[in-house]
Amino acid sequence: LSRVAAIAGVDFSIELAEAATGQRAVQLASAWQELQDAQVLHDECFAHDLVADAALRSVPPVVARRVHAQCAQWLATHGGEPARVAWHWCRGGQPAEAGRAFMAAAKRAERAARVREEAELCGHAAQAFADAGMEQEAFDARLLRVRALNGIAFDDEARQEVHALIESATTDPQRMHAHTELCGLHTERSEPQAALEAGRAALALARSLGSMERQVRIGCHMASALCRLGRSDEAMALLAPQRAWVMQQPDPELRMLWHGDWAAVLGCIGQLRNAIAAFDVALAASREYGSRDAEGQ
């Protein structure tokens, strides 16, 4: 019982102990009382960290892995905190499950706007998927890590990560996504010429793959860069052919992004009334997107 408590850590409970030991609570009563009388356990916690460490060191690694996996399984089906579930899966020798749990934790962090935590969790997920030999899932997790870092880390970390992402890409879709993130990074950092160079590479791949959604997202980045360079007419020529397709899409996020950038371009060329109308469409789409996201939570 003390070994299960040491392995489970903060997640230890009588219900988890039942699952891990295969005994009902009433059968554990004597052992539980003995541990409390000896001041090893206090309710469902170790009374002292040193005792917990000693109990943990007494568990053979092969047994510890099995108990960690049991803890992860039980917590996953009983609403356990995803990041802690993920660590139990890691220590239980189940990297694929760990990767999925880390991604669930990253999604929760994203919804709570804890962007640094989201980036770290995506990094853990990428490593877990790589350990499991799941290369596409590992790439996707690294991609999400880059996106998170791009929003918070205006330093070399995000740059290093996005270039590492490009180097790790092995397929055209992966290369397209990686160059899109590089384009976005340069756009956010007001480096328009570099953004255009990355955008052209990403756009060529998107066109060859027939991905209109990617063409729109890349086009929005490039339009911002072109406007910063005083080339608003080129920005309009890039976005205008996408308008009809965007208007037909059910995704409010895509409509929000495109109309926001379209409004900015119209403002740059002096079409202020049309720019205001476009901003109104972007605002309505953002409200729709926010409401849908709240319902999803």
mmCIF file of C-alpha atoms in Angstrom:
data_model
loop_
_atom_site.group_PDB
_atom_site.id
_atom_site.type_symbol
_atom_site.label_atom_id
_atom_site.label_comp_id
_atom_site.label_asym_id
_atom_site.label_seq_id
_atom_site.Cartn_x
_atom_site.Cartn_y
_atom_site.Cartn_z
ATOM 1 C CA LEU A 1 0.000 0.000 0.000
ATOM 2 C CA SER A 2 2.831 2.432 0.830
ATOM 3 C CA ARG A 3 4.543 1.623 -2.468
ATOM 4 C CA VAL A 4 1.383 2.383 -4.437
ATOM 5 C CA ALA A 5 1.063 5.630 -2.499
ATOM 6 C CA ALA A 6 4.656 6.564 -3.315
ATOM 7 C CA ILE A 7 4.256 5.830 -7.023
ATOM 8 C CA ALA A 8 0.873 7.566 -7.322
ATOM 9 C CA GLY A 9 2.147 10.683 -5.550
ATOM 10 C CA VAL A 10 -0.395 13.506 -5.349
ATOM 11 C CA ASP A 11 -2.901 11.371 -7.247
ATOM 12 C CA PHE A 12 -3.064 8.740 -4.479
ATOM 13 C CA SER A 13 -6.512 7.939 -3.120
ATOM 14 C CA ILE A 14 -8.286 4.982 -1.579
ATOM 15 C CA GLU A 15 -10.093 4.394 -4.885
ATOM 16 C CA LEU A 16 -6.831 4.292 -6.813
ATOM 17 C CA ALA A 17 -5.323 2.006 -4.158
ATOM 18 C CA GLU A 18 -8.202 -0.422 -4.672
ATOM 19 C CA ALA A 19 -7.568 -0.471 -8.418
ATOM 20 C CA ALA A 20 -3.785 -0.866 -8.134
ATOM 21 C CA THR A 21 -3.750 -3.516 -5.377
ATOM 22 C CA GLY A 22 -6.788 -5.445 -6.550
ATOM 23 C CA GLN A 23 -8.253 -5.311 -3.053
ATOM 24 C CA ARG A 24 -11.340 -3.552 -1.750
ATOM 25 C CA ALA A 25 -11.051 -0.702 0.724
ATOM 26 C CA VAL A 26 -12.243 -2.821 3.626
ATOM 27 C CA GLN A 27 -9.440 -5.309 2.942
ATOM 28 C CA LEU A 28 -6.896 -2.479 3.056
ATOM 29 C CA ALA A 29 -8.180 -1.111 6.357
ATOM 30 C CA SER A 30 -5.642 -2.839 8.607
ATOM 31 C CA ALA A 31 -2.661 -1.908 6.433
ATOM 32 C CA TRP A 32 -3.928 1.666 6.163
ATOM 33 C CA GLN A 33 -4.339 1.946 9.939
ATOM 34 C CA GLU A 34 -0.877 0.514 10.525
ATOM 35 C CA LEU A 35 0.676 3.090 8.201
ATOM 36 C CA GLN A 36 -1.190 5.910 9.904
ATOM 37 C CA ASP A 37 -0.240 4.693 13.382
ATOM 38 C CA ALA A 38 3.388 4.611 12.282
ATOM 39 C CA GLN A 39 2.962 8.180 10.970
ATOM 40 C CA VAL A 40 3.830 7.059 7.463
ATOM 41 C CA LEU A 41 0.507 8.150 5.966
ATOM 42 C CA HIS A 42 -1.648 11.076 6.996
ATOM 43 C CA ASP A 43 -5.081 10.552 5.465
ATOM 44 C CA GLU A 44 -4.214 10.010 1.766
ATOM 45 C CA CYS A 45 -0.759 11.598 1.816
ATOM 46 C CA PHE A 46 2.688 10.677 3.054
ATOM 47 C CA ALA A 47 3.481 12.351 6.328
ATOM 48 C CA HIS A 48 7.085 12.993 5.253
ATOM 49 C CA ASP A 49 8.738 13.277 1.844
ATOM 50 C CA LEU A 50 11.731 11.236 2.984
ATOM 51 C CA VAL A 51 9.474 8.300 3.822
ATOM 52 C CA ALA A 52 7.812 8.580 0.415
ATOM 53 C CA ASP A 53 11.226 8.554 -1.267
ATOM 54 C CA ALA A 54 12.283 5.480 0.695
ATOM 55 C CA ALA A 55 9.078 3.656 -0.252
ATOM 56 C CA LEU A 56 9.579 4.569 -3.899
ATOM 57 C CA ARG A 57 13.186 3.316 -3.925
ATOM 58 C CA SER A 58 12.006 -0.032 -2.567
ATOM 59 C CA VAL A 59 9.947 -0.770 -5.703
ATOM 60 C CA PRO A 60 11.714 -2.740 -8.470
ATOM 61 C CA PRO A 61 11.622 -0.747 -11.749
ATOM 62 C CA VAL A 62 9.572 -3.365 -13.604
ATOM 63 C CA VAL A 63 6.943 -3.244 -10.860
ATOM 64 C CA ALA A 64 7.006 0.558 -10.744
ATOM 65 C CA ARG A 65 6.340 0.723 -14.493
ATOM 66 C CA ARG A 66 3.324 -1.529 -14.129
ATOM 67 C CA VAL A 67 1.916 0.478 -11.226
ATOM 68 C CA HIS A 68 2.468 3.780 -13.068
ATOM 69 C CA ALA A 69 0.520 2.354 -16.011
ATOM 70 C CA GLN A 70 -2.262 1.238 -13.653
ATOM 71 C CA CYS A 71 -2.360 4.700 -12.118
ATOM 72 C CA ALA A 72 -2.534 6.313 -15.560
ATOM 73 C CA GLN A 73 -5.323 4.011 -16.682
ATOM 74 C CA TRP A 74 -7.390 4.667 -13.566
ATOM 75 C CA LEU A 75 -6.838 8.423 -13.617
ATOM 76 C CA ALA A 76 -7.617 8.658 -17.331
ATOM 77 C CA THR A 77 -11.030 7.094 -16.747
ATOM 78 C CA HIS A 78 -11.762 9.118 -13.605
ATOM 79 C CA GLY A 79 -11.046 12.662 -14.753
ATOM 80 C CA GLY A 80 -7.406 12.874 -13.724
ATOM 81 C CA GLU A 81 -5.403 15.964 -14.638
ATOM 82 C CA PRO A 82 -4.071 15.197 -18.159
ATOM 83 C CA ALA A 83 -0.479 16.298 -17.591
ATOM 84 C CA ARG A 84 -0.099 14.070 -14.519
ATOM 85 C CA VAL A 85 -1.785 11.223 -16.379
ATOM 86 C CA ALA A 86 0.774 11.745 -19.143
ATOM 87 C CA TRP A 87 3.714 11.479 -16.743
ATOM 88 C CA HIS A 88 2.327 8.250 -15.313
ATOM 89 C CA TRP A 89 2.053 6.874 -18.871
ATOM 90 C CA CYS A 90 5.668 7.940 -19.535
ATOM 91 C CA ARG A 91 6.953 6.222 -16.429
ATOM 92 C CA GLY A 92 4.723 3.279 -17.206
ATOM 93 C CA GLY A 93 6.505 2.693 -20.508
ATOM 94 C CA GLN A 94 3.529 3.737 -22.700
ATOM 95 C CA PRO A 95 4.849 6.662 -24.771
ATOM 96 C CA ALA A 96 1.973 6.713 -27.280
ATOM 97 C CA GLU A 97 -0.581 7.092 -24.500
ATOM 98 C CA ALA A 98 1.669 9.665 -22.860
ATOM 99 C CA GLY A 99 1.789 11.707 -26.061
ATOM 100 C CA ARG A 100 -1.992 11.760 -26.350
ATOM 101 C CA ALA A 101 -2.364 12.789 -22.696
ATOM 102 C CA PHE A 102 0.226 15.551 -23.085
ATOM 103 C CA MET A 103 -1.709 16.876 -26.080
ATOM 104 C CA ALA A 104 -4.931 16.878 -24.042
ATOM 105 C CA ALA A 105 -3.102 18.835 -21.341
ATOM 106 C CA ALA A 106 -1.762 21.264 -23.955
ATOM 107 C CA LYS A 107 -5.278 21.857 -25.247
ATOM 108 C CA ARG A 108 -6.441 22.684 -21.736
ATOM 109 C CA ALA A 109 -3.543 25.106 -21.313
ATOM 110 C CA GLU A 110 -4.416 26.745 -24.638
ATOM 111 C CA ARG A 111 -8.024 27.300 -23.575
ATOM 112 C CA ALA A 112 -6.798 28.884 -20.338
ATOM 113 C CA ALA A 113 -4.345 31.119 -22.262
ATOM 114 C CA ARG A 114 -1.374 29.542 -20.463
ATOM 115 C CA VAL A 115 0.717 29.716 -23.609
ATOM 116 C CA ARG A 116 4.126 28.953 -22.112
ATOM 117 C CA GLU A 117 2.713 25.844 -20.450
ATOM 118 C CA GLU A 118 1.052 24.864 -23.740
ATOM 119 C CA ALA A 119 4.396 25.089 -25.543
ATOM 120 C CA GLU A 120 6.155 22.960 -22.927
ATOM 121 C CA LEU A 121 3.442 20.308 -22.982
ATOM 122 C CA CYS A 122 3.563 20.134 -26.790
ATOM 123 C CA GLY A 123 7.308 19.581 -26.511
ATOM 124 C CA HIS A 124 6.775 16.697 -24.101
ATOM 125 C CA ALA A 125 4.126 15.258 -26.435
ATOM 126 C CA ALA A 126 6.493 15.460 -29.411
ATOM 127 C CA GLN A 127 9.180 13.553 -27.512
ATOM 128 C CA ALA A 128 6.711 10.914 -26.345
ATOM 129 C CA PHE A 129 5.374 10.381 -29.868
ATOM 130 C CA ALA A 130 8.930 10.174 -31.213
ATOM 131 C CA ASP A 131 9.756 7.545 -28.575
ATOM 132 C CA ALA A 132 6.711 5.603 -29.769
ATOM 133 C CA GLY A 133 7.845 5.805 -33.401
ATOM 134 C CA MET A 134 4.841 7.997 -34.325
ATOM 135 C CA GLU A 135 6.653 10.481 -36.534
ATOM 136 C CA GLN A 136 3.629 12.319 -37.971
ATOM 137 C CA GLU A 137 2.149 12.836 -34.510
ATOM 138 C CA ALA A 138 5.562 14.017 -33.267
ATOM 139 C CA PHE A 139 5.755 16.544 -36.112
ATOM 140 C CA ASP A 140 2.230 17.806 -35.415
ATOM 141 C CA ALA A 141 3.083 18.322 -31.742
ATOM 142 C CA ARG A 142 6.264 20.222 -32.654
ATOM 143 C CA LEU A 143 4.203 22.347 -35.047
ATOM 144 C CA LEU A 144 1.813 23.318 -32.242
ATOM 145 C CA ARG A 145 4.778 24.072 -29.990
ATOM 146 C CA VAL A 146 6.162 26.453 -32.610
ATOM 147 C CA ARG A 147 2.793 28.209 -32.900
ATOM 148 C CA ALA A 148 2.607 28.673 -29.150
ATOM 149 C CA LEU A 149 6.174 29.972 -28.917
ATOM 150 C CA ASN A 150 5.570 32.328 -31.815
ATOM 151 C CA GLY A 151 2.948 34.108 -29.740
ATOM 152 C CA ILE A 152 5.077 34.626 -26.644
ATOM 153 C CA ALA A 153 8.793 34.242 -27.311
ATOM 154 C CA PHE A 154 10.171 37.155 -29.295
ATOM 155 C CA ASP A 155 13.646 35.711 -29.004
ATOM 156 C CA ASP A 156 15.821 33.043 -30.538
ATOM 157 C CA GLU A 157 13.878 30.131 -29.036
ATOM 158 C CA ALA A 158 10.985 30.374 -31.479
ATOM 159 C CA ARG A 159 13.357 30.874 -34.413
ATOM 160 C CA GLN A 160 15.404 27.839 -33.486
ATOM 161 C CA GLU A 161 12.278 25.725 -33.072
ATOM 162 C CA VAL A 162 10.779 26.695 -36.418
ATOM 163 C CA HIS A 163 14.035 26.034 -38.281
ATOM 164 C CA ALA A 164 14.315 22.672 -36.519
ATOM 165 C CA LEU A 165 10.739 21.997 -37.630
ATOM 166 C CA ILE A 166 11.660 22.698 -41.248
ATOM 167 C CA GLU A 167 14.665 20.391 -41.023
ATOM 168 C CA SER A 168 12.529 17.606 -39.545
ATOM 169 C CA ALA A 169 9.903 17.804 -42.298
ATOM 170 C CA THR A 170 9.986 14.785 -44.598
ATOM 171 C CA THR A 171 6.836 15.288 -46.720
ATOM 172 C CA ASP A 172 5.464 18.181 -48.767
ATOM 173 C CA PRO A 173 2.510 18.748 -46.380
ATOM 174 C CA GLN A 174 4.945 18.932 -43.475
ATOM 175 C CA ARG A 175 7.209 21.327 -45.384
ATOM 176 C CA MET A 176 4.183 23.473 -46.247
ATOM 177 C CA HIS A 177 3.141 23.739 -42.597
ATOM 178 C CA ALA A 178 6.683 24.418 -41.435
ATOM 179 C CA HIS A 179 7.296 27.213 -43.964
ATOM 180 C CA THR A 180 3.885 28.686 -43.092
ATOM 181 C CA GLU A 181 4.977 28.949 -39.464
ATOM 182 C CA LEU A 182 8.252 30.563 -40.521
ATOM 183 C CA CYS A 183 6.296 33.080 -42.593
ATOM 184 C CA GLY A 184 4.048 33.808 -39.624
ATOM 185 C CA LEU A 185 7.021 34.206 -37.300
ATOM 186 C CA HIS A 186 8.662 36.786 -39.570
ATOM 187 C CA THR A 187 5.323 38.580 -39.991
ATOM 188 C CA GLU A 188 4.791 38.831 -36.217
ATOM 189 C CA ARG A 189 8.312 40.184 -35.787
ATOM 190 C CA SER A 190 7.877 42.838 -38.479
ATOM 191 C CA GLU A 191 10.384 41.228 -40.836
ATOM 192 C CA PRO A 192 8.354 41.565 -44.040
ATOM 193 C CA GLN A 193 11.005 40.650 -46.613
ATOM 194 C CA ALA A 194 11.885 37.411 -44.810
ATOM 195 C CA ALA A 195 8.161 36.723 -44.374
ATOM 196 C CA LEU A 196 7.605 36.999 -48.120
ATOM 197 C CA GLU A 197 10.461 34.623 -48.905
ATOM 198 C CA ALA A 198 9.096 31.987 -46.507
ATOM 199 C CA GLY A 199 5.557 32.665 -47.714
ATOM 200 C CA ARG A 200 6.436 32.073 -51.363
ATOM 201 C CA ALA A 201 7.877 28.649 -50.508
ATOM 202 C CA ALA A 202 4.821 27.759 -48.424
ATOM 203 C CA LEU A 203 2.379 29.069 -51.040
ATOM 204 C CA ALA A 204 4.003 27.075 -53.828
ATOM 205 C CA LEU A 205 3.628 23.908 -51.767
ATOM 206 C CA ALA A 206 0.009 24.738 -50.870
ATOM 207 C CA ARG A 207 -0.865 25.225 -54.523
ATOM 208 C CA SER A 208 0.824 22.010 -55.585
ATOM 209 C CA LEU A 209 -1.098 20.156 -52.852
ATOM 210 C CA GLY A 210 -4.380 21.833 -53.761
ATOM 211 C CA SER A 211 -4.916 23.156 -50.222
ATOM 212 C CA MET A 212 -7.056 26.268 -50.515
ATOM 213 C CA GLU A 213 -7.257 26.698 -46.761
ATOM 214 C CA ARG A 214 -3.465 26.864 -46.507
ATOM 215 C CA GLN A 215 -3.334 29.290 -49.435
ATOM 216 C CA VAL A 216 -5.678 31.600 -47.547
ATOM 217 C CA ARG A 217 -3.731 31.428 -44.284
ATOM 218 C CA ILE A 218 -0.404 31.959 -46.055
ATOM 219 C CA GLY A 219 -1.897 34.743 -48.161
ATOM 220 C CA CYS A 220 -2.977 36.577 -44.989
ATOM 221 C CA HIS A 221 0.579 36.505 -43.640
ATOM 222 C CA MET A 222 2.013 37.660 -46.953
ATOM 223 C CA ALA A 223 -0.550 40.442 -47.341
ATOM 224 C CA SER A 224 0.498 41.876 -43.977
ATOM 225 C CA ALA A 225 4.137 41.761 -45.058
ATOM 226 C CA LEU A 226 3.376 43.415 -48.408
ATOM 227 C CA CYS A 227 1.475 46.244 -46.728
ATOM 228 C CA ARG A 228 4.426 46.908 -44.423
ATOM 229 C CA LEU A 229 6.613 47.197 -47.507
ATOM 230 C CA GLY A 230 4.188 49.687 -49.118
ATOM 231 C CA ARG A 231 3.057 47.165 -51.722
ATOM 232 C CA SER A 232 -0.662 47.242 -50.922
ATOM 233 C CA ASP A 233 -1.720 46.683 -54.533
ATOM 234 C CA GLU A 234 0.160 43.368 -54.552
ATOM 235 C CA ALA A 235 -1.492 42.428 -51.263
ATOM 236 C CA MET A 236 -4.929 43.111 -52.764
ATOM 237 C CA ALA A 237 -4.082 41.063 -55.874
ATOM 238 C CA LEU A 238 -3.045 38.185 -53.620
ATOM 239 C CA LEU A 239 -6.158 38.169 -51.424
ATOM 240 C CA ALA A 240 -8.897 39.170 -53.875
ATOM 241 C CA PRO A 241 -9.083 35.817 -55.744
ATOM 242 C CA GLN A 242 -9.646 34.051 -52.407
ATOM 243 C CA ARG A 243 -12.718 36.069 -51.417
ATOM 244 C CA ALA A 244 -15.452 33.941 -53.002
ATOM 245 C CA TRP A 245 -14.002 30.732 -51.557
ATOM 246 C CA VAL A 246 -13.638 32.221 -48.075
ATOM 247 C CA MET A 247 -17.249 33.476 -48.041
ATOM 248 C CA GLN A 248 -18.487 29.928 -48.645
ATOM 249 C CA GLN A 249 -16.574 28.411 -45.735
ATOM 250 C CA PRO A 250 -18.346 27.372 -42.519
ATOM 251 C CA ASP A 251 -15.208 27.949 -40.444
ATOM 252 C CA PRO A 252 -15.588 31.342 -38.682
ATOM 253 C CA GLU A 253 -11.898 31.432 -37.753
ATOM 254 C CA LEU A 254 -10.881 31.393 -41.401
ATOM 255 C CA ARG A 255 -13.403 34.119 -42.268
ATOM 256 C CA MET A 256 -12.222 36.174 -39.295
ATOM 257 C CA LEU A 257 -8.562 35.962 -40.358
ATOM 258 C CA TRP A 258 -9.133 36.694 -44.031
ATOM 259 C CA HIS A 259 -11.556 39.594 -43.556
ATOM 260 C CA GLY A 260 -9.303 41.140 -40.923
ATOM 261 C CA ASP A 261 -6.356 41.197 -43.303
ATOM 262 C CA TRP A 262 -8.564 42.208 -46.232
ATOM 263 C CA ALA A 263 -9.808 45.171 -44.190
ATOM 264 C CA ALA A 264 -6.231 46.161 -43.381
ATOM 265 C CA VAL A 265 -5.312 46.089 -47.077
ATOM 266 C CA LEU A 266 -8.349 48.199 -47.991
ATOM 267 C CA GLY A 267 -7.369 50.698 -45.333
ATOM 268 C CA CYS A 268 -3.839 50.919 -46.735
ATOM 269 C CA ILE A 269 -5.104 51.834 -50.201
ATOM 270 C CA GLY A 270 -7.573 54.396 -48.856
ATOM 271 C CA GLN A 271 -10.859 52.481 -49.259
ATOM 272 C CA LEU A 272 -11.923 53.290 -45.711
ATOM 273 C CA ARG A 273 -15.654 52.588 -46.009
ATOM 274 C CA ASN A 274 -14.979 49.183 -47.519
ATOM 275 C CA ALA A 275 -12.357 48.562 -44.848
ATOM 276 C CA ILE A 276 -14.883 49.270 -42.081
ATOM 277 C CA ALA A 277 -17.382 46.904 -43.709
ATOM 278 C CA ALA A 278 -14.725 44.183 -43.902
ATOM 279 C CA PHE A 279 -13.784 44.729 -40.258
ATOM 280 C CA ASP A 280 -17.463 44.318 -39.345
ATOM 281 C CA VAL A 281 -17.506 40.925 -41.074
ATOM 282 C CA ALA A 282 -14.302 39.937 -39.268
ATOM 283 C CA LEU A 283 -15.789 41.050 -35.944
ATOM 284 C CA ALA A 284 -18.964 39.025 -36.504
ATOM 285 C CA ALA A 285 -16.895 35.977 -37.434
ATOM 286 C CA SER A 286 -14.734 36.422 -34.325
ATOM 287 C CA ARG A 287 -17.846 36.467 -32.132
ATOM 288 C CA GLU A 288 -19.139 33.345 -33.838
ATOM 289 C CA TYR A 289 -15.769 31.681 -33.379
ATOM 290 C CA GLY A 290 -15.620 32.671 -29.711
ATOM 291 C CA SER A 291 -19.148 31.391 -29.040
ATOM 292 C CA ARG A 292 -18.411 28.083 -30.760
ATOM 293 C CA ASP A 293 -15.171 27.689 -28.823
ATOM 294 C CA ALA A 294 -16.970 28.386 -25.531
ATOM 295 C CA GLU A 295 -19.601 25.763 -26.380
ATOM 296 C CA GLY A 296 -16.820 23.279 -27.138
ATOM 297 C CA GLN A 297 -15.335 23.832 -23.683
#
